[in-house]
Amino acid sequence: MSLTQFRAGAPPAQPGDSLPKVTMPALSEMKRQGKPISALTAYDYATARLVDEAGVDLILVGDSLAMVVLGHENTLAVTVDEMLHHTRAVRRAVRRALIVADMPFGSYHGTVAEGLANAVRFVKEAGAEAVKIEGPRVELVRALTDAEIPVVGHLGLTPQSVHRMGGYHVQARTVETVRQLQADALALAEAGAGAVVLEGVPRESAAQITAALPVPTIGIGAGPDCDGQILVFHDLVNLTFAPAAKFVRRYADASTLFRSAIEHYREDVEHRTFPADAESYHLSASARQAIRAVADSDLDAPDAIVNREAFEDRAS
Ligand code: KIV
């Protein structure tokens, strides 16, 4: 356990606290004003605090955590309970950003009632302020909206469809598929979606859909003309152990930084240079004296001859 001063729950006041809380309607207002929306994934308390304190508008507790945090091959295995666990950790950290929880594969692919019940859990049990669902599930979006749950849609390359798509391929590359994608995005917006993530689509397709949509588009691998951008945190800081996709920009190399810190720590332990005396707790002078006195009287006892020899051996 760490005894480092740790303040759980509501973080202390930060410079960014003067900024207003981001809400779903605020995202639409940003689109109206032409203000770019910044979004990033986060899956735990520490990362979510950094992302929130940096002033990012939207934090997605993405099902990408299945891969980047839990080590699965794709996003399909993560469960509702696992997503709730991570969403709660993010909730404890965040004051300003809009918290969106990704509904995992299987949690909304049955009946609308099942999808609604699972979405309610994200709001009620984990403090999510919106949920994200993949695909043109218009009926479900309408039901969630009617139930006062804000929804972010997700179209284009939808990772939960990896088996149907036969891999991760750029979508909407033809006139017909761009038209279909735009129709799907409009249908989601009309059903109440407050924003739509566009993933893995050509810049030109995303630009056309962004211009046609009344709600913000948030792009990932969709070019610079979307209303906002989102990246996976682990991609941003190089913690993925894999070559970056074309659309990823690495803003830091946490992998190298962490590796070096860990190696230094191991070496210091092996060379007994960690911990130093200054990193150790000490008894008070009076407690030290008392303990020495007890040790000395133990050594004077007749049955302590063996101990005394062992002590003198060690002291020499
Ligand atoms: O799970 C995730 O990280 C996502 C983003 C890629 C949009 O869905």
Short mmCIF file of C-alpha atoms and ligand atoms in Angstrom, two decimals:
data_model
loop_
_atom_site.label_atom_id
_atom_site.label_comp_id
_atom_site.label_asym_id
_atom_site.label_seq_id
_atom_site.Cartn_x
_atom_site.Cartn_y
_atom_site.Cartn_z
CA MET A 1 0.00 0.00 0.00
CA SER A 2 1.15 3.56 -0.68
CA LEU A 3 1.28 6.00 2.23
CA THR A 4 1.89 8.84 -0.20
CA GLN A 5 -0.50 11.69 0.57
CA PHE A 6 -3.50 10.72 -1.51
CA ARG A 7 -6.69 12.66 -1.73
CA ALA A 8 -9.44 10.38 -2.94
CA GLY A 9 -12.77 11.71 -4.20
CA ALA A 10 -13.30 15.29 -5.24
CA PRO A 11 -9.94 16.71 -6.37
CA PRO A 12 -8.77 20.02 -4.89
CA ALA A 13 -9.43 23.26 -6.74
CA GLN A 14 -7.54 23.59 -10.02
CA PRO A 15 -6.91 26.55 -12.32
CA GLY A 16 -9.33 25.09 -14.89
CA ASP A 17 -12.14 25.05 -12.32
CA SER A 18 -13.28 28.47 -13.40
CA LEU A 19 -14.25 26.95 -16.76
CA PRO A 20 -17.90 25.92 -16.94
CA LYS A 21 -18.86 22.23 -16.71
CA VAL A 22 -19.13 20.66 -20.14
CA THR A 23 -22.56 19.27 -20.91
CA MET A 24 -24.02 17.63 -23.99
CA PRO A 25 -25.88 20.83 -25.04
CA ALA A 26 -22.60 22.74 -24.57
CA LEU A 27 -21.02 20.58 -27.28
CA SER A 28 -23.70 21.66 -29.77
CA GLU A 29 -23.11 25.26 -28.78
CA MET A 30 -19.39 24.80 -29.46
CA LYS A 31 -20.25 23.51 -32.93
CA ARG A 32 -22.49 26.51 -33.51
CA GLN A 33 -19.68 28.85 -32.48
CA GLY A 34 -17.09 26.95 -34.52
CA LYS A 35 -15.06 26.04 -31.40
CA PRO A 36 -13.17 22.74 -31.78
CA ILE A 37 -14.10 20.05 -29.25
CA SER A 38 -11.20 18.16 -27.63
CA ALA A 39 -11.85 14.62 -26.48
CA LEU A 40 -9.64 11.85 -25.12
CA THR A 41 -10.14 8.45 -23.55
CA ALA A 42 -9.33 7.78 -19.89
CA TYR A 43 -9.91 4.65 -17.88
CA ASP A 44 -8.62 5.35 -14.36
CA TYR A 45 -8.47 8.03 -11.67
CA ALA A 46 -4.95 9.35 -12.27
CA THR A 47 -5.24 9.63 -16.03
CA ALA A 48 -8.73 11.11 -15.88
CA ARG A 49 -7.48 13.80 -13.47
CA LEU A 50 -4.67 14.75 -15.83
CA VAL A 51 -7.00 14.84 -18.82
CA ASP A 52 -9.64 16.86 -16.98
CA GLU A 53 -7.14 19.30 -15.46
CA ALA A 54 -5.64 19.83 -18.92
CA GLY A 55 -9.02 21.22 -19.99
CA VAL A 56 -10.08 18.47 -22.41
CA ASP A 57 -13.82 18.83 -23.06
CA LEU A 58 -14.96 15.22 -23.26
CA ILE A 59 -13.58 12.09 -21.58
CA LEU A 60 -14.60 8.79 -23.08
CA VAL A 61 -14.29 5.70 -20.94
CA GLY A 62 -13.80 3.76 -24.15
CA ASP A 63 -14.15 0.04 -24.63
CA SER A 64 -10.66 0.35 -26.14
CA LEU A 65 -9.66 -0.30 -22.52
CA ALA A 66 -10.21 -3.96 -23.37
CA MET A 67 -7.07 -3.72 -25.51
CA VAL A 68 -4.90 -0.98 -24.02
CA VAL A 69 -5.57 -1.70 -20.34
CA LEU A 70 -6.71 -5.33 -20.17
CA GLY A 71 -4.59 -6.73 -23.00
CA HIS A 72 -7.37 -8.30 -25.09
CA GLU A 73 -6.93 -8.69 -28.84
CA ASN A 74 -10.00 -6.57 -29.65
CA THR A 75 -12.77 -4.72 -27.81
CA LEU A 76 -15.31 -7.54 -27.78
CA ALA A 77 -14.48 -9.23 -24.47
CA VAL A 78 -14.94 -6.36 -22.05
CA THR A 79 -18.06 -6.64 -19.87
CA VAL A 80 -20.57 -4.15 -18.52
CA ASP A 81 -19.26 -4.71 -14.98
CA GLU A 82 -15.67 -4.01 -16.08
CA MET A 83 -16.74 -0.85 -17.91
CA LEU A 84 -18.69 0.28 -14.84
CA HIS A 85 -15.64 -0.27 -12.62
CA HIS A 86 -13.48 1.98 -14.82
CA THR A 87 -16.22 4.58 -15.30
CA ARG A 88 -16.53 4.95 -11.52
CA ALA A 89 -12.79 5.57 -11.19
CA VAL A 90 -12.97 8.27 -13.88
CA ARG A 91 -16.06 9.79 -12.26
CA ARG A 92 -14.15 10.29 -8.99
CA ALA A 93 -11.48 12.29 -10.81
CA VAL A 94 -13.41 14.56 -13.13
CA ARG A 95 -14.91 17.98 -12.36
CA ARG A 96 -15.29 19.68 -15.72
CA ALA A 97 -15.21 17.35 -18.73
CA LEU A 98 -18.29 15.55 -20.02
CA ILE A 99 -17.96 11.86 -19.05
CA VAL A 100 -19.14 9.48 -21.75
CA ALA A 101 -19.16 5.72 -21.10
CA ASP A 102 -18.84 3.28 -23.95
CA MET A 103 -21.50 0.57 -23.94
CA PRO A 104 -19.58 -2.66 -24.53
CA PHE A 105 -20.28 -5.28 -27.17
CA GLY A 106 -23.39 -7.33 -26.34
CA SER A 107 -24.84 -4.80 -23.89
CA TYR A 108 -27.15 -3.17 -26.44
CA HIS A 109 -27.28 -5.64 -29.31
CA GLY A 110 -30.40 -7.45 -28.08
CA THR A 111 -33.68 -5.71 -27.35
CA VAL A 112 -34.07 -1.98 -26.85
CA ALA A 113 -35.22 -2.71 -23.29
CA GLU A 114 -31.96 -4.53 -22.53
CA GLY A 115 -29.90 -1.70 -24.03
CA LEU A 116 -31.86 0.83 -21.99
CA ALA A 117 -31.42 -1.15 -18.77
CA ASN A 118 -27.66 -1.39 -19.29
CA ALA A 119 -27.38 2.31 -20.14
CA VAL A 120 -29.25 3.22 -16.95
CA ARG A 121 -26.58 1.31 -14.98
CA PHE A 122 -23.84 3.54 -16.44
CA VAL A 123 -25.66 6.67 -15.29
CA LYS A 124 -26.99 5.38 -11.97
CA GLU A 125 -24.13 3.17 -10.76
CA ALA A 126 -21.10 4.84 -12.32
CA GLY A 127 -21.96 8.52 -12.80
CA ALA A 128 -21.68 8.63 -16.60
CA GLU A 129 -23.23 11.71 -18.16
CA ALA A 130 -23.77 10.09 -21.56
CA VAL A 131 -23.29 6.72 -23.22
CA LYS A 132 -21.77 5.91 -26.60
CA ILE A 133 -23.12 3.18 -28.86
CA GLU A 134 -21.77 1.94 -32.17
CA GLY A 135 -23.83 1.66 -35.34
CA PRO A 136 -27.04 3.23 -36.65
CA ARG A 137 -29.26 2.00 -33.77
CA VAL A 138 -31.86 4.67 -34.19
CA GLU A 139 -34.62 3.04 -32.14
CA LEU A 140 -32.30 2.58 -29.17
CA VAL A 141 -31.03 6.16 -29.39
CA ARG A 142 -34.64 7.37 -29.32
CA ALA A 143 -35.42 5.21 -26.27
CA LEU A 144 -32.31 6.42 -24.41
CA THR A 145 -33.11 10.02 -25.24
CA ASP A 146 -36.68 9.53 -24.00
CA ALA A 147 -35.18 8.12 -20.80
CA GLU A 148 -33.08 11.31 -20.35
CA ILE A 149 -29.79 9.57 -21.17
CA PRO A 150 -27.64 11.61 -23.55
CA VAL A 151 -26.16 9.54 -26.37
CA VAL A 152 -23.07 9.80 -28.52
CA GLY A 153 -23.34 7.79 -31.74
CA HIS A 154 -20.36 6.10 -33.38
CA LEU A 155 -20.27 5.42 -37.12
CA GLY A 156 -17.76 4.50 -39.83
CA LEU A 157 -15.16 2.04 -38.60
CA THR A 158 -16.93 0.58 -35.58
CA PRO A 159 -14.47 -1.75 -33.79
CA GLN A 160 -17.25 -3.89 -32.28
CA SER A 161 -18.11 -4.93 -35.88
CA VAL A 162 -14.58 -6.23 -36.51
CA HIS A 163 -15.76 -9.70 -37.49
CA ARG A 164 -18.51 -8.44 -39.81
CA MET A 165 -16.09 -5.93 -41.42
CA GLY A 166 -13.37 -8.59 -41.72
CA GLY A 167 -10.81 -6.37 -39.97
CA TYR A 168 -10.30 -2.67 -39.32
CA HIS A 169 -10.78 -0.96 -42.67
CA VAL A 170 -11.41 2.65 -43.63
CA GLN A 171 -15.15 3.04 -44.37
CA ALA A 172 -17.26 5.36 -46.58
CA ARG A 173 -14.94 5.45 -49.59
CA THR A 174 -17.60 5.41 -52.33
CA VAL A 175 -20.43 7.76 -53.23
CA GLU A 176 -23.00 5.19 -52.13
CA THR A 177 -21.35 4.42 -48.76
CA VAL A 178 -20.79 8.11 -47.98
CA ARG A 179 -24.48 8.73 -48.73
CA GLN A 180 -25.44 5.83 -46.40
CA LEU A 181 -23.14 7.05 -43.64
CA GLN A 182 -24.60 10.55 -43.86
CA ALA A 183 -28.15 9.17 -43.75
CA ASP A 184 -27.24 7.10 -40.67
CA ALA A 185 -25.65 10.09 -38.94
CA LEU A 186 -28.68 12.27 -39.65
CA ALA A 187 -31.03 9.56 -38.39
CA LEU A 188 -29.05 9.30 -35.13
CA ALA A 189 -29.13 13.07 -34.68
CA GLU A 190 -32.87 13.18 -35.37
CA ALA A 191 -33.39 10.39 -32.81
CA GLY A 192 -31.61 12.53 -30.21
CA ALA A 193 -27.87 11.72 -30.38
CA GLY A 194 -26.00 14.75 -29.07
CA ALA A 195 -22.82 14.02 -31.03
CA VAL A 196 -21.50 11.42 -33.44
CA VAL A 197 -18.02 9.91 -33.46
CA LEU A 198 -16.78 9.31 -37.01
CA GLU A 199 -13.98 6.77 -37.04
CA GLY A 200 -11.80 5.66 -39.95
CA VAL A 201 -13.42 7.57 -42.79
CA PRO A 202 -11.79 9.69 -45.51
CA ARG A 203 -11.38 13.37 -44.69
CA GLU A 204 -13.70 14.41 -47.51
CA SER A 205 -16.50 12.07 -46.38
CA ALA A 206 -16.22 13.30 -42.78
CA ALA A 207 -16.20 16.94 -43.90
CA GLN A 208 -19.40 16.47 -45.90
CA ILE A 209 -21.18 14.71 -43.03
CA THR A 210 -19.97 17.31 -40.52
CA ALA A 211 -21.41 20.09 -42.66
CA ALA A 212 -24.74 18.29 -42.98
CA LEU A 213 -25.18 17.35 -39.33
CA PRO A 214 -26.90 19.60 -36.75
CA VAL A 215 -24.86 18.03 -33.92
CA PRO A 216 -21.07 17.84 -33.56
CA THR A 217 -18.98 15.17 -35.21
CA ILE A 218 -15.96 13.98 -33.26
CA GLY A 219 -13.36 12.42 -35.52
CA ILE A 220 -10.76 9.74 -35.04
CA GLY A 221 -8.96 8.96 -38.25
CA ALA A 222 -11.49 11.17 -40.01
CA GLY A 223 -9.42 14.25 -40.85
CA PRO A 224 -9.33 17.79 -39.48
CA ASP A 225 -12.76 19.00 -40.62
CA CYS A 226 -14.79 17.31 -37.90
CA ASP A 227 -16.16 19.50 -35.10
CA GLY A 228 -13.90 17.76 -32.61
CA GLN A 229 -11.14 15.18 -32.33
CA ILE A 230 -10.68 12.17 -30.09
CA LEU A 231 -7.68 9.90 -29.56
CA VAL A 232 -7.00 6.92 -27.34
CA PHE A 233 -4.85 8.14 -24.43
CA HIS A 234 -2.41 5.24 -24.74
CA ASP A 235 -1.85 6.09 -28.43
CA LEU A 236 -1.16 9.72 -27.57
CA VAL A 237 1.60 8.86 -25.08
CA ASN A 238 2.98 5.69 -26.71
CA LEU A 239 1.81 3.04 -24.29
CA THR A 240 0.38 0.62 -26.84
CA PHE A 241 3.37 -1.63 -27.67
CA ALA A 242 2.36 -1.48 -31.33
CA PRO A 243 3.10 0.72 -34.32
CA ALA A 244 0.82 3.76 -34.44
CA ALA A 245 -2.01 3.99 -36.96
CA LYS A 246 -1.72 6.70 -39.60
CA PHE A 247 -4.05 9.06 -37.75
CA VAL A 248 -2.23 8.88 -34.40
CA ARG A 249 0.10 11.63 -33.31
CA ARG A 250 2.40 10.69 -30.42
CA TYR A 251 2.66 13.65 -28.05
CA ALA A 252 4.92 11.90 -25.56
CA ASP A 253 6.89 8.71 -25.16
CA ALA A 254 5.66 7.40 -21.83
CA SER A 255 6.90 3.94 -22.70
CA THR A 256 10.55 5.08 -22.74
CA LEU A 257 10.04 7.33 -19.72
CA PHE A 258 8.40 4.61 -17.60
CA ARG A 259 10.82 1.90 -18.75
CA SER A 260 13.79 4.01 -17.74
CA ALA A 261 12.25 4.88 -14.35
CA ILE A 262 11.49 1.23 -13.63
CA GLU A 263 14.98 0.10 -14.64
CA HIS A 264 16.58 2.77 -12.44
CA TYR A 265 14.44 1.66 -9.51
CA ARG A 266 15.41 -1.99 -9.98
CA GLU A 267 19.12 -1.07 -10.18
CA ASP A 268 18.88 1.09 -7.04
CA VAL A 269 17.28 -1.77 -5.10
CA GLU A 270 19.91 -4.20 -6.36
CA HIS A 271 22.73 -1.77 -5.37
CA ARG A 272 21.04 -0.97 -2.04
CA THR A 273 20.95 2.72 -2.92
CA PHE A 274 17.19 2.74 -2.45
CA PRO A 275 15.83 3.61 0.02
CA ALA A 276 18.27 6.18 1.40
CA ASP A 277 18.33 7.12 5.09
CA ALA A 278 16.33 10.26 4.22
CA GLU A 279 13.64 8.03 2.73
CA SER A 280 13.36 6.00 5.96
CA TYR A 281 11.23 6.56 9.04
CA HIS A 282 13.17 7.05 12.31
CA LEU A 283 12.52 6.49 15.97
CA SER A 284 12.77 9.47 18.26
CA ALA A 285 16.05 9.74 20.23
CA SER A 286 14.30 8.69 23.46
CA ALA A 287 12.66 5.64 21.82
CA ARG A 288 16.03 4.66 20.33
CA GLN A 289 17.65 4.88 23.76
CA ALA A 290 14.89 2.85 25.38
CA ILE A 291 15.14 0.14 22.76
CA ARG A 292 18.91 -0.02 23.15
CA ALA A 293 18.51 -0.35 26.91
CA VAL A 294 16.07 -3.27 26.48
CA ALA A 295 18.43 -4.93 23.98
CA ASP A 296 21.38 -4.49 26.36
CA SER A 297 19.48 -5.99 29.31
CA ASP A 298 18.45 -8.93 27.08
CA LEU A 299 22.09 -9.49 26.20
CA ASP A 300 23.03 -9.46 29.92
CA ALA A 301 20.52 -12.23 30.72
CA PRO A 302 22.17 -15.67 31.29
CA ASP A 303 20.06 -17.35 28.63
CA ALA A 304 21.14 -14.72 26.10
CA ILE A 305 24.71 -15.93 25.67
CA VAL A 306 23.96 -17.38 22.25
CA ASN A 307 22.23 -14.16 21.21
CA ARG A 308 25.13 -12.05 22.46
CA GLU A 309 27.57 -14.09 20.38
CA ALA A 310 25.39 -13.73 17.33
CA PHE A 311 25.13 -9.99 18.01
CA GLU A 312 28.87 -9.54 18.42
CA ASP A 313 29.51 -11.56 15.26
CA ARG A 314 27.25 -9.25 13.34
CA ALA A 315 28.64 -6.09 14.89
CA SER A 316 32.25 -6.95 14.05
O1 KIV B 1 -13.24 2.94 -27.29
C1 KIV B 1 -12.71 3.93 -27.79
O2 KIV B 1 -11.61 4.34 -27.43
C2 KIV B 1 -13.43 4.61 -28.85
C3 KIV B 1 -12.74 5.73 -29.55
C4 KIV B 1 -11.77 5.18 -30.49
C5 KIV B 1 -13.69 6.64 -30.20
O3 KIV B 1 -14.51 4.24 -29.16
#
